[in-house]
Each structure stands twice: as C-alpha cells, then as structure tokens.
JSON list of C-alpha atoms in Angstrom, two decimals:
[
{"chain": "K", "resi": 1, "resn": "UNK", "atom": "CA", "xyz": [94.06, 102.43, 101.86]},
{"chain": "K", "resi": 2, "resn": "UNK", "atom": "CA", "xyz": [97.57, 103.04, 100.61]},
{"chain": "K", "resi": 3, "resn": "UNK", "atom": "CA", "xyz": [99.77, 99.95, 100.74]},
{"chain": "K", "resi": 4, "resn": "UNK", "atom": "CA", "xyz": [102.57, 102.09, 102.14]},
{"chain": "K", "resi": 5, "resn": "UNK", "atom": "CA", "xyz": [100.33, 103.13, 105.03]},
{"chain": "K", "resi": 6, "resn": "UNK", "atom": "CA", "xyz": [99.37, 99.51, 105.72]},
{"chain": "K", "resi": 7, "resn": "UNK", "atom": "CA", "xyz": [103.04, 98.54, 105.61]},
{"chain": "K", "resi": 8, "resn": "UNK", "atom": "CA", "xyz": [103.91, 101.38, 107.98]},
{"chain": "K", "resi": 9, "resn": "UNK", "atom": "CA", "xyz": [101.25, 100.27, 110.47]},
{"chain": "K", "resi": 10, "resn": "UNK", "atom": "CA", "xyz": [102.35, 96.64, 110.17]},
{"chain": "K", "resi": 11, "resn": "UNK", "atom": "CA", "xyz": [105.91, 97.81, 110.75]},
{"chain": "K", "resi": 12, "resn": "UNK", "atom": "CA", "xyz": [105.04, 99.69, 113.94]},
{"chain": "K", "resi": 13, "resn": "UNK", "atom": "CA", "xyz": [103.02, 96.74, 115.28]},
{"chain": "K", "resi": 14, "resn": "UNK", "atom": "CA", "xyz": [105.40, 93.96, 114.28]},
{"chain": "K", "resi": 15, "resn": "UNK", "atom": "CA", "xyz": [108.48, 95.86, 115.42]},
{"chain": "K", "resi": 16, "resn": "UNK", "atom": "CA", "xyz": [107.19, 95.68, 118.98]},
{"chain": "K", "resi": 17, "resn": "UNK", "atom": "CA", "xyz": [106.70, 91.92, 118.70]},
{"chain": "K", "resi": 18, "resn": "UNK", "atom": "CA", "xyz": [109.46, 90.50, 116.56]},
{"chain": "K", "resi": 19, "resn": "UNK", "atom": "CA", "xyz": [111.90, 92.03, 114.08]},
{"chain": "K", "resi": 20, "resn": "UNK", "atom": "CA", "xyz": [111.94, 88.85, 112.00]},
{"chain": "K", "resi": 21, "resn": "UNK", "atom": "CA", "xyz": [108.14, 88.81, 111.84]},
{"chain": "K", "resi": 22, "resn": "UNK", "atom": "CA", "xyz": [108.31, 92.37, 110.51]},
{"chain": "K", "resi": 23, "resn": "UNK", "atom": "CA", "xyz": [110.79, 91.51, 107.79]},
{"chain": "K", "resi": 24, "resn": "UNK", "atom": "CA", "xyz": [108.75, 88.49, 106.67]},
{"chain": "K", "resi": 25, "resn": "UNK", "atom": "CA", "xyz": [105.45, 90.38, 106.73]},
{"chain": "K", "resi": 26, "resn": "UNK", "atom": "CA", "xyz": [106.90, 93.32, 104.82]},
{"chain": "K", "resi": 27, "resn": "UNK", "atom": "CA", "xyz": [108.40, 90.98, 102.22]},
{"chain": "K", "resi": 28, "resn": "UNK", "atom": "CA", "xyz": [105.11, 89.11, 101.76]},
{"chain": "K", "resi": 29, "resn": "UNK", "atom": "CA", "xyz": [103.05, 92.31, 101.56]},
{"chain": "K", "resi": 30, "resn": "UNK", "atom": "CA", "xyz": [105.51, 93.87, 99.10]},
{"chain": "K", "resi": 31, "resn": "UNK", "atom": "CA", "xyz": [105.56, 90.79, 96.84]},
{"chain": "K", "resi": 32, "resn": "UNK", "atom": "CA", "xyz": [101.78, 90.66, 96.51]},
{"chain": "K", "resi": 33, "resn": "UNK", "atom": "CA", "xyz": [100.48, 92.30, 93.30]}
]
C-alpha cells in the first residue's frame, strides 16, 4: 500500500480520537525509512 494512503487513513482515524495522537503518529510514520 502507498504510505500516503496509510497516513490518510491514520489521519481520519486518529483525528476522531486525539489531534495530538495524529500529529505524533504522522511524524513517526513519516520519519520511518
């Protein structure tokens, strides 16, 4: 799967739970090689 798609899904899910969780998750996913 495309990382952008995974990030988009994670964004939609995390956004409903916690904005900070979203930012941290996106940062971690983006930093991974």
